[in-house]
Coordinates of C-alpha atoms and ligand atoms in Angstrom, one line a residue:
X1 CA 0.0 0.0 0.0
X2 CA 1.4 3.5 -0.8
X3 CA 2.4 5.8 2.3
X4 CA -0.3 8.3 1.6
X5 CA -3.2 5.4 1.8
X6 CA -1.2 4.0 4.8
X7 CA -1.1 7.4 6.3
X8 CA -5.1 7.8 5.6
X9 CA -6.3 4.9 6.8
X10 CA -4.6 5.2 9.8
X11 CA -6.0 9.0 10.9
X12 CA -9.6 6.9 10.0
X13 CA -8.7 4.1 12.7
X14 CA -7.4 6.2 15.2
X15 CA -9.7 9.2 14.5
X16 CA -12.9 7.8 14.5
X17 CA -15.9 9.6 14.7
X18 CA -14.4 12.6 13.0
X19 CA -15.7 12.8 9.4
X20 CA -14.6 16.2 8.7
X21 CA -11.0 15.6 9.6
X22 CA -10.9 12.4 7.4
X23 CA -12.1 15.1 4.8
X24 CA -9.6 17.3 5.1
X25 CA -6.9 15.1 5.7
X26 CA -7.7 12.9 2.4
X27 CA -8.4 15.9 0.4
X28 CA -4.6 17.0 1.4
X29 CA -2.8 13.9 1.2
X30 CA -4.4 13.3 -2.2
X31 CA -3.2 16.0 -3.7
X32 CA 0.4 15.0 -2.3
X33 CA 0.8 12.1 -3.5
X34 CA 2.8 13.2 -6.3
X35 CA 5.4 14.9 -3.9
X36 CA 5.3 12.4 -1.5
X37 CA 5.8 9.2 -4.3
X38 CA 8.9 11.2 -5.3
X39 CA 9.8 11.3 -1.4
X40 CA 9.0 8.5 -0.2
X41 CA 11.8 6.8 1.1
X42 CA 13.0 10.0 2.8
X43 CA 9.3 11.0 4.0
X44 CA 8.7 7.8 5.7
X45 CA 12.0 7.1 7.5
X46 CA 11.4 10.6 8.7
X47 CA 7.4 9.9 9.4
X48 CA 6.5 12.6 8.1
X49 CA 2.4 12.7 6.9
X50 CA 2.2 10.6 10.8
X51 CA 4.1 13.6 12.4
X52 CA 1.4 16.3 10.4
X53 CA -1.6 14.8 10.9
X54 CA -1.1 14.4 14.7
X55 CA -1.3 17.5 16.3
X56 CA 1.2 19.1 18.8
X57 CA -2.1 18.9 21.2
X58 CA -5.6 18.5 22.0
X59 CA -7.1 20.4 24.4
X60 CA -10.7 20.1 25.7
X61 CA -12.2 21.5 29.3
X62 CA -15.2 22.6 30.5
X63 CA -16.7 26.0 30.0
X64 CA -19.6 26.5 33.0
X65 CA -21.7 29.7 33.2
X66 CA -24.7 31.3 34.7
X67 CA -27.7 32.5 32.3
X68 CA -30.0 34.9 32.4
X69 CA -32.5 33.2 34.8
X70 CA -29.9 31.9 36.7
X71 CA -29.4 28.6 35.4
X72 CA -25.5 26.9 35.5
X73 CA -24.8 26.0 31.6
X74 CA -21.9 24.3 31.0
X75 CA -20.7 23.6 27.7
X76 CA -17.4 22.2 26.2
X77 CA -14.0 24.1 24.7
X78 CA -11.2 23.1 22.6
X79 CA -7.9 24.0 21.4
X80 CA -6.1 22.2 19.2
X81 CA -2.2 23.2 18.8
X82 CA -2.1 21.5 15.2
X83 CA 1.4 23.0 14.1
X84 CA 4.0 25.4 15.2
X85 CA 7.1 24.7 12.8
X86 CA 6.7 28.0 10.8
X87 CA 5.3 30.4 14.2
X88 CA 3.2 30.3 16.8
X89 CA -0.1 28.8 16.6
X90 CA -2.7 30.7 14.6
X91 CA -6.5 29.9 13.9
X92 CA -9.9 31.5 14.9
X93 CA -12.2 30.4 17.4
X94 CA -15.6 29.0 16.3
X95 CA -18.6 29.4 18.8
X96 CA -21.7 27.2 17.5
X97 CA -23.9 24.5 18.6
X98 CA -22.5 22.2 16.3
X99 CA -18.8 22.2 17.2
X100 CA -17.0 19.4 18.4
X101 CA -13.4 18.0 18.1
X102 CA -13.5 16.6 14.8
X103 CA -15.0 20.2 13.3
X104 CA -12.1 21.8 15.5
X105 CA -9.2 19.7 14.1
X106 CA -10.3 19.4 10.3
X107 CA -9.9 23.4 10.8
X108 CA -6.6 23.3 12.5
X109 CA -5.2 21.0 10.0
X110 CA -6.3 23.3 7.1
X111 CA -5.2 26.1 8.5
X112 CA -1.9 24.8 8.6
X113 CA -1.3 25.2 4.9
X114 CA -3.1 28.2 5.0
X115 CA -0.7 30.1 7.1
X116 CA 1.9 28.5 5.5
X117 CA 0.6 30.1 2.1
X118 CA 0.4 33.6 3.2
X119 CA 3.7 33.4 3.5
X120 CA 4.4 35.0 7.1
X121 CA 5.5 33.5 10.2
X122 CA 2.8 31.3 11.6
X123 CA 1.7 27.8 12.7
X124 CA -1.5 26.2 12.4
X125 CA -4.2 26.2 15.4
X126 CA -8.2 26.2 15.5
X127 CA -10.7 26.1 19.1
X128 CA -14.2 26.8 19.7
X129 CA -16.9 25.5 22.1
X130 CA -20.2 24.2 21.1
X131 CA -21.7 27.6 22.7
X132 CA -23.8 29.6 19.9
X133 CA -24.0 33.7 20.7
X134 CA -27.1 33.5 18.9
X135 CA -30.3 34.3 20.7
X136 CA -28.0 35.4 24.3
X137 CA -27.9 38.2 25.7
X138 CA -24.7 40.5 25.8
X139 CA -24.7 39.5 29.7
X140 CA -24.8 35.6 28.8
X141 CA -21.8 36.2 25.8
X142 CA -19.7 38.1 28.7
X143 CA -20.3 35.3 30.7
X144 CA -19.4 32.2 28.7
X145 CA -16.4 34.3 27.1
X146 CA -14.7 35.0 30.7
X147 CA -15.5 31.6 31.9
X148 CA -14.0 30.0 28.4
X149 CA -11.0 32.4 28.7
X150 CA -10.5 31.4 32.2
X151 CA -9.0 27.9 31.1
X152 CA -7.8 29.0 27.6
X153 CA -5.2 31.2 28.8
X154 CA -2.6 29.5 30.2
X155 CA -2.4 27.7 27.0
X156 CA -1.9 31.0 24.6
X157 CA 0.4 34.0 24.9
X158 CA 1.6 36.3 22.3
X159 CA 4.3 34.0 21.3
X160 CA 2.5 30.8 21.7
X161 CA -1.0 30.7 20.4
X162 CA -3.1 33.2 18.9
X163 CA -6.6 32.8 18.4
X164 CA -8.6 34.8 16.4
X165 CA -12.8 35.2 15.0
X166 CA -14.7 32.7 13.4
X167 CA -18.0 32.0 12.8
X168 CA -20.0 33.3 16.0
X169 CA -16.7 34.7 17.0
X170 CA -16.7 38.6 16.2
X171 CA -15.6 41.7 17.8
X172 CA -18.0 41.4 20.7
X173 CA -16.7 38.2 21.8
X174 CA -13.0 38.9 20.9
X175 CA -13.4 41.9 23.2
X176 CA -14.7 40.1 26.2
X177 CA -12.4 37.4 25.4
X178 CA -9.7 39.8 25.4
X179 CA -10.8 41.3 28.2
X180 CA -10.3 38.2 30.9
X181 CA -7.1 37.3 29.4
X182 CA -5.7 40.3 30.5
X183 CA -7.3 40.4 33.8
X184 CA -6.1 37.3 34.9
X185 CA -2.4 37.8 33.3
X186 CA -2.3 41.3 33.5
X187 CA -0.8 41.0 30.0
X188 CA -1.7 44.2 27.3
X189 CA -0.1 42.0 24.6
X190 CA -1.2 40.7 21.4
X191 CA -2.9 37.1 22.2
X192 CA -5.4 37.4 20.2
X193 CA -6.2 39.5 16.7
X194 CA -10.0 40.7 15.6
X195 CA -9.4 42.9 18.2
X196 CA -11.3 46.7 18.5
X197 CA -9.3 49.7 17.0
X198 CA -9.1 50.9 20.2
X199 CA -7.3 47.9 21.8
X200 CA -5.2 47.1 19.4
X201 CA -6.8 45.8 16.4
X202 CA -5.8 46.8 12.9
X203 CA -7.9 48.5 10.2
X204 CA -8.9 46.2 7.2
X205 CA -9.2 43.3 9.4
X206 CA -12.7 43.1 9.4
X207 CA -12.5 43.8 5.7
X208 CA -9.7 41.1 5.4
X209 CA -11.2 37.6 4.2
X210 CA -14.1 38.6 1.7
X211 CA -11.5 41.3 0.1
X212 CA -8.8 39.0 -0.1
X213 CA -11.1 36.7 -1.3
X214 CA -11.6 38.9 -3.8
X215 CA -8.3 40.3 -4.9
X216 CA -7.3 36.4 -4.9
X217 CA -10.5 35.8 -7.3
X218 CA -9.7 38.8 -9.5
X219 CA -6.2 37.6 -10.2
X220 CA -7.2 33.9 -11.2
X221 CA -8.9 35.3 -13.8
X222 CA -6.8 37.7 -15.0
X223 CA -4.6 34.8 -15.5
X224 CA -6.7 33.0 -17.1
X225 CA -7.9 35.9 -19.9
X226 CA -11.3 37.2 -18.0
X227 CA -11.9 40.1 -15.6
X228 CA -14.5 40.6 -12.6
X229 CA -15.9 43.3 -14.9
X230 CA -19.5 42.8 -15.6
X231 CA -20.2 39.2 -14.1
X232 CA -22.9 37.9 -12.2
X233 CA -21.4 36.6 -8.8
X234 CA -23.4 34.1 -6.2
X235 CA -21.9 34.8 -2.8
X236 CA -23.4 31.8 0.0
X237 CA -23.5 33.5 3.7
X238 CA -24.3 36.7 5.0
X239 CA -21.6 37.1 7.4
X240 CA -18.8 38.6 8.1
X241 CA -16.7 36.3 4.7
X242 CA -19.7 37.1 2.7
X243 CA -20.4 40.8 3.2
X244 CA -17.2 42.3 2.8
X245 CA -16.6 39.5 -0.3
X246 CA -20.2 41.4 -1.7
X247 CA -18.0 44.9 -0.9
X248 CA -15.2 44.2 -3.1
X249 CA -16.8 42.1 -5.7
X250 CA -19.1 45.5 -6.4
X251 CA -16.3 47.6 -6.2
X252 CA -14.4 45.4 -8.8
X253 CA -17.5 45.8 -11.4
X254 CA -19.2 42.1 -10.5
X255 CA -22.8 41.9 -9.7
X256 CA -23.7 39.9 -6.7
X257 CA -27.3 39.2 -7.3
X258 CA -28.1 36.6 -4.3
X259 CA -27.0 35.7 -0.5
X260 CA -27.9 33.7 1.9
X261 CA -28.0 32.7 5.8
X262 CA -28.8 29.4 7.8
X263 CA -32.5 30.2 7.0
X264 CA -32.8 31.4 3.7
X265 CA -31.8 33.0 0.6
X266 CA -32.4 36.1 -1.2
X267 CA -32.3 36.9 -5.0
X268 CA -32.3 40.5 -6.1
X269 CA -31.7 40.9 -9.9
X270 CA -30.7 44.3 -9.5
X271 CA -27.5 43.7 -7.2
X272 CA -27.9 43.5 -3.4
X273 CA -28.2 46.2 -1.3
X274 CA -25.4 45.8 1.1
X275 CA -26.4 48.7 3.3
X276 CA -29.6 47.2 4.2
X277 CA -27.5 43.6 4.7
X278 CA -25.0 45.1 7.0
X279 CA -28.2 46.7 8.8
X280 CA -29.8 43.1 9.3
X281 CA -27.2 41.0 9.7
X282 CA -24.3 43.9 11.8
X283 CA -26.6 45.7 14.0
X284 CA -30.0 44.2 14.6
X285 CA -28.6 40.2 13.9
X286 CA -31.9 39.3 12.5
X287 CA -32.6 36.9 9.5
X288 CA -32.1 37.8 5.7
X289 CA -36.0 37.5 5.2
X290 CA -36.2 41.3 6.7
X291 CA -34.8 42.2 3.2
X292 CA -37.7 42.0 1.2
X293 CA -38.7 44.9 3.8
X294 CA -36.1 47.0 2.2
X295 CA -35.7 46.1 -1.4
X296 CA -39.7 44.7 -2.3
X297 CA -38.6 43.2 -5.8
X298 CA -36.0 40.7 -4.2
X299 CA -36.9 37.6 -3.9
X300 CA -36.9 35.9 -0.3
X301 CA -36.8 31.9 -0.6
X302 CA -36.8 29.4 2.6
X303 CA -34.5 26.7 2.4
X304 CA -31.2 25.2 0.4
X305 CA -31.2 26.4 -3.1
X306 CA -28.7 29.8 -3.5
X307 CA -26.8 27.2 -5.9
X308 CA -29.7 27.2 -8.5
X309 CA -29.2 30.9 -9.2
X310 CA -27.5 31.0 -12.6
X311 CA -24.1 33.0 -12.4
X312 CA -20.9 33.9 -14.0
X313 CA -18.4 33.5 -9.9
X314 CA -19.6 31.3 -7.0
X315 CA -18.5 32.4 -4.1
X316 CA -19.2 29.6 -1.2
X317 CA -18.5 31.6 2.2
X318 CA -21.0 30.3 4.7
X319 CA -19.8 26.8 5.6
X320 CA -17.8 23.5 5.2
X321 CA -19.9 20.9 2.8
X322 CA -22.4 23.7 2.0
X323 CA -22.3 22.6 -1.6
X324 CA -22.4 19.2 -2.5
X325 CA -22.2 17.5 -6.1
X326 CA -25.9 18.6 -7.0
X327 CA -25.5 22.0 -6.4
X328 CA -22.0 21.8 -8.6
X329 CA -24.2 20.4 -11.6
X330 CA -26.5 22.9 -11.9
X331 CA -23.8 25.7 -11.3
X332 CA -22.2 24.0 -14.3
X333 CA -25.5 23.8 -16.4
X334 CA -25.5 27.4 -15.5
X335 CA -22.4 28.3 -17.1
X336 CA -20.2 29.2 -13.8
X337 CA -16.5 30.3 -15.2
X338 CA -15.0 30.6 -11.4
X339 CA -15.6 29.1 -7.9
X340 CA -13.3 30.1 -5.2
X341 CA -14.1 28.9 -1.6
X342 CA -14.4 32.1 1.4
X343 CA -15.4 29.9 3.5
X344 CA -13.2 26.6 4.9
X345 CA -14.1 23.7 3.0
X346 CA -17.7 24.8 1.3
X347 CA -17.7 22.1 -1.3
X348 CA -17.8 18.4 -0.9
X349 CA -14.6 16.5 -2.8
X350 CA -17.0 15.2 -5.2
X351 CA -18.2 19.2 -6.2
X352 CA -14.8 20.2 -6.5
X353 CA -13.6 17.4 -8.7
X354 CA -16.7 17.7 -11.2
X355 CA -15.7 21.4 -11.4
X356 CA -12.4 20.4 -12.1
X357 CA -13.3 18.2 -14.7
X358 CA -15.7 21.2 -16.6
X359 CA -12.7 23.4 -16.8
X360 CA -14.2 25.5 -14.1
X361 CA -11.6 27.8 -12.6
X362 CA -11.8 26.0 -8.8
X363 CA -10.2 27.7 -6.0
X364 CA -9.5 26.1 -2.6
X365 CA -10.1 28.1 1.0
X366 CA -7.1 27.7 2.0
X367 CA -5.7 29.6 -0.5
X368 CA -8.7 32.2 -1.5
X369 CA -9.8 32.6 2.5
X370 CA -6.2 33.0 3.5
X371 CA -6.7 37.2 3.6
X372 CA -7.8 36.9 7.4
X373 CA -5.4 35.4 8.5
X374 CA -3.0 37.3 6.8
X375 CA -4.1 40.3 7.9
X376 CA -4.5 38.8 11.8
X377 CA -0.4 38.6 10.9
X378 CA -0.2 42.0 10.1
X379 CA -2.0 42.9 13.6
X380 CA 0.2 40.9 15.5
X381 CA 3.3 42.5 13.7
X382 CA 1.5 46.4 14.2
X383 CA 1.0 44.8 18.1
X384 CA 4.7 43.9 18.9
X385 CA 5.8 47.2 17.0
X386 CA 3.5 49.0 19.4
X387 CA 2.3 51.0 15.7
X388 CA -0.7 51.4 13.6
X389 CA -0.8 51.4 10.0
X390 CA -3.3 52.8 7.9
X391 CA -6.0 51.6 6.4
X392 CA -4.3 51.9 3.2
X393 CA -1.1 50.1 4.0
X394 CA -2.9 47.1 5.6
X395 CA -4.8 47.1 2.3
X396 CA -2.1 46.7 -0.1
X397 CA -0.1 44.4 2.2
X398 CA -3.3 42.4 2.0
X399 CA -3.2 42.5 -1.8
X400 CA 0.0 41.7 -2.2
X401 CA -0.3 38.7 -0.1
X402 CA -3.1 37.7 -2.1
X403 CA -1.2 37.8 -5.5
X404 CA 1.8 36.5 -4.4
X405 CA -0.5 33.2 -2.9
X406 CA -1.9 33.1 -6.5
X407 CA 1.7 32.6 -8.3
X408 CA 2.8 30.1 -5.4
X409 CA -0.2 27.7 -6.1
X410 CA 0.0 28.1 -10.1
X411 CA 3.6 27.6 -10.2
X412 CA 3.8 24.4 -7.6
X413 CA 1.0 23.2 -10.1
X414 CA 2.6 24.1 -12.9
X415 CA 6.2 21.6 -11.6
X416 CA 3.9 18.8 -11.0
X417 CA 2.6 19.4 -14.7
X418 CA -0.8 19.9 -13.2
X419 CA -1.2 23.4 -14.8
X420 CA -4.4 25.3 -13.1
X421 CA -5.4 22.4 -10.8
X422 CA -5.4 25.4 -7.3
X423 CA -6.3 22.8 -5.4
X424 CA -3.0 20.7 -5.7
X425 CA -0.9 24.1 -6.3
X426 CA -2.2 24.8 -2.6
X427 CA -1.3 22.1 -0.8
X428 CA 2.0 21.3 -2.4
X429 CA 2.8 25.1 -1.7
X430 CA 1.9 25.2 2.0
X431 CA 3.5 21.6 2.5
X432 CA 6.5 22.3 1.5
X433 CA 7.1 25.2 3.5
X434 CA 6.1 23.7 6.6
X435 CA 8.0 20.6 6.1
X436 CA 10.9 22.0 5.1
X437 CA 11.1 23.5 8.7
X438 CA 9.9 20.4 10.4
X439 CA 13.0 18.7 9.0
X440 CA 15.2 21.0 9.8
X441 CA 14.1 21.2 13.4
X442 CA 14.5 18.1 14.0
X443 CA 12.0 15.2 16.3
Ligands
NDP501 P1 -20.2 34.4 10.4 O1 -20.7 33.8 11.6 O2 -20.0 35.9 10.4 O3 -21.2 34.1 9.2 C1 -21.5 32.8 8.8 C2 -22.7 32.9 7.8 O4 -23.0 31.7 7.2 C3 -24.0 33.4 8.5 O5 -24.7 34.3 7.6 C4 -24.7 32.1 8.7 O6 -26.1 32.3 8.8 C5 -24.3 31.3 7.5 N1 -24.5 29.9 7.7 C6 -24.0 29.2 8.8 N2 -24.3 27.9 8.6 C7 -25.0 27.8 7.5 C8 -25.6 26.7 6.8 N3 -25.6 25.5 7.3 N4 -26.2 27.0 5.6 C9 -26.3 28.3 5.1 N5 -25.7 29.3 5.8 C10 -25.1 29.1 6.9 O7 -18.9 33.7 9.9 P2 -17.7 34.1 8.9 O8 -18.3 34.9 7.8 O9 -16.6 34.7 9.7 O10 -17.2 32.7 8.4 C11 -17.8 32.0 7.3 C12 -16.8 31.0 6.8 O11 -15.6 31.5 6.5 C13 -16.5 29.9 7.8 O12 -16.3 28.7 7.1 C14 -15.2 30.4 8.4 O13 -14.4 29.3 8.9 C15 -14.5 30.9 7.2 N6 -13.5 31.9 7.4 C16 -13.7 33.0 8.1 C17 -12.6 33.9 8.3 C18 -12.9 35.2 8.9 O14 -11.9 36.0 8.9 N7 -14.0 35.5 9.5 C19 -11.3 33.6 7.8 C20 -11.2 32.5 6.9 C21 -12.3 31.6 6.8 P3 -26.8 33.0 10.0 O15 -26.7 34.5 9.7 O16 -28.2 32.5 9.9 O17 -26.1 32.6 11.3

């Protein structure tokens, strides 16, 4: 059997019960194999996929906390310290029912190669608890933040760990988060980024993901003849990923005609009003139906289905395995040019390979998503220069970044004569960064 099967029918054995880490972990190690066949006496005397896949640590502790009414909830937390060859640990923090280990280290695994891509100095790292803000009150977010903060922080440090947002994870709970960790170390450093511009955050973070996302977008198909200029984009999600993606992708002459949220979708024809989306989903946190209140020829529909809209760019940024094999046929049928993933793992392995196949320009998270925490990097660097840069700096660092991902990917396709397949560029990029350093540094 070849190391990589080895390797992946291993994680299945001792992992079990973790579907989305078996996801992620085949989808990378598939598109390895060619660097790892031509390796592979090296890679396995030095156990190398074992040593990646395992992470540094697991950590998991409980997270109790008094509601409104006076109840003790107690819910669960988790870090996982995936990777810190390259820098300290790096990844968001996800807060939603749903979470549990496997979620949690499918993400830290990714984000591995992620950070590795953006080229800066940082490891791979993901936590979360299976706590969702929605429907609490401010009082109840405070509380489960300093309680989950109380056990988190002796594992994270400026230097060690830095967690950032994810989804359910924004400013409000960075702050509180903050907050604790620097009561109970007495600390003003930079442990975490998504922090508020007063504290220490940088500008354009917020902005980070869906423009990157963008500016990563825009340059695949420049490269590939087209422009952003006059096509019809599909953007999944109405959060943070998807808003400021619906920003720039405006700003660069697309359309985005539809959006959705864990409800619903909406369908305007006439390009969505992003004012009135940044009112609904930023200040009063309500459901996308509301925006048939604003804008009464859009179309509000309950339900899966965003996929069905016919469009020029898909731009997946809601969740993992939010479009399966279905939804890729009729975006084909449709005449989709370019997909490229905001959000960590959107499309199943099965949606991504049939775009492949149809010569749709496919472009993997970890690569097209990477702007956050690129720009989380930049914070940190602003944070242990004690600066701030400008809005306009941060931006062009970000774009920058963003280009410079693109040529890595194409040209690490390009020397495994897999010309525009992003999705083995990525991981042969990020990999060989990170295990150059593990090498080097020994077991
Ligand atoms: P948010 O919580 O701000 O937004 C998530 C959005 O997706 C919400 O609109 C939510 O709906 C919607 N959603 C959640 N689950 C589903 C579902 N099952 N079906 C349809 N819609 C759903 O998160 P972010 O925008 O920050 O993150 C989105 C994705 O991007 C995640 O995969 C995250 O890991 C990834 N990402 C985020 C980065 C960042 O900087 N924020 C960086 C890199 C990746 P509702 O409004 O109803 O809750």
């Amino acid at each position: 059997m070849s190391y990589v099967d080895e390797v992946i029918e291993k994680v299945i054995a001792k992992n079990p019960s973790e579907p989305e880490f078996h996801q992620a972990v085949k989808e990378v190690l598939e598109s390895l194999r060619v660097v790892v066949e031509a390796n592979e006496e090296k890679y396995r005397k030095e156990a190398v996929l074992e040593r990646l896949v395992e992470p540094d640590r697991q950590i998991k502790f409980r997270v109790p906390w008094v509601d409104d009414n006076g109840n003790i909830q107690v819910n669960t937390g988790y870090r996982v310290q995936f990777n810190n060859s390259i820098g300290p640990y790096k990844g968001g923090l996800r807060f939603r029912d749903n979470v549990n280990l496997g979620i949690i280290k499918f993400l830290g695994f990714e984000q591995i190669f992620k950070n590795s891509l953006t080229g800066l100095p940082i490891g791979g790292g993901k936590g979360g608890s299976d706590f969702d803000p929605k429907g609490k009150s401010d009082r109840e977010v405070m509380a489960f933040c300093k309680s989950f903060m109380t056990e988190l922080y002796r594992h994270i440090g400026a230097d060690v760990d830095v967690p950032a947002g994810d989804i359910g994870v924004g400013g409000r709970e960075i702050g509180f988060l903050y907050g604790q960790y620097k009561r109970i170390t007495g600390l003003y450093e930079g442990v975490l980024t998504g922090k508020g511009l007063s504290y220490g955050g940088s500008l354009a973070r917020t902005e980070a993901t869906g423009y990157g996302l963008l500016y990563f977008t825009d340059e695949m198909l420049k490269q590939n003849g087209q422009t952003l200029q006059g096509k019809t984009v599909v953007v999944s999600g109405a959060g943070n990923v998807a808003i400021y993606a619906t920003e720039k992708a405006t700003q660069l002459g697309g359309k985005v005609v539809a959006l959705s949220d864990s409800t619903g979708w909406i369908y305007d024809a006439e390009g969505i009003d992003l004012k009135a989306v940044k009112e609904i989903k930023e200040v009063n946190r309500a459901r996308l139906s509301e925006y048939t209140k604003y804008r009464p020829n859009a179309k509000y529909t309950e339900g899966k289905g965003i996929w069905s809209v016919k469009c020029d760019v898909a731009l997946p940024c809601a969740t993992q395995n939010e479009l399966d094999i279905e939804d890729a046929k009729m975006l084909v049928a449709n005449g989709v040019i370019a997909v490229a993933e905001g959000a960590n793992m959107p499309t199943t392995i099965e949606a991504t390979q049939y775009f492949q196949e149809n010569g749709v320009l496919f472009a993997p998270g970890k690569a097209a998503n990477a702007g956050g925490v690129a720009t989380s990097a930049l914070e940190m660097s602003q944070n242990s220069e004690r600066l701030s840069w400008t809005f306009e700096e941060v931006d062009a660092k970000l774009k920058d970044i963003m280009v410079n991902i693109f040529a890595k990917l194409s040209d690490a396709a390009e020397r495994y004569n897999a010309k525009g397949n992003y999705v083995l560029g990525a991981n042969i990029a990020g990999f060989e960064k990170v295990v150059d350093a593990m090498l080097a540094q020994g077991v």
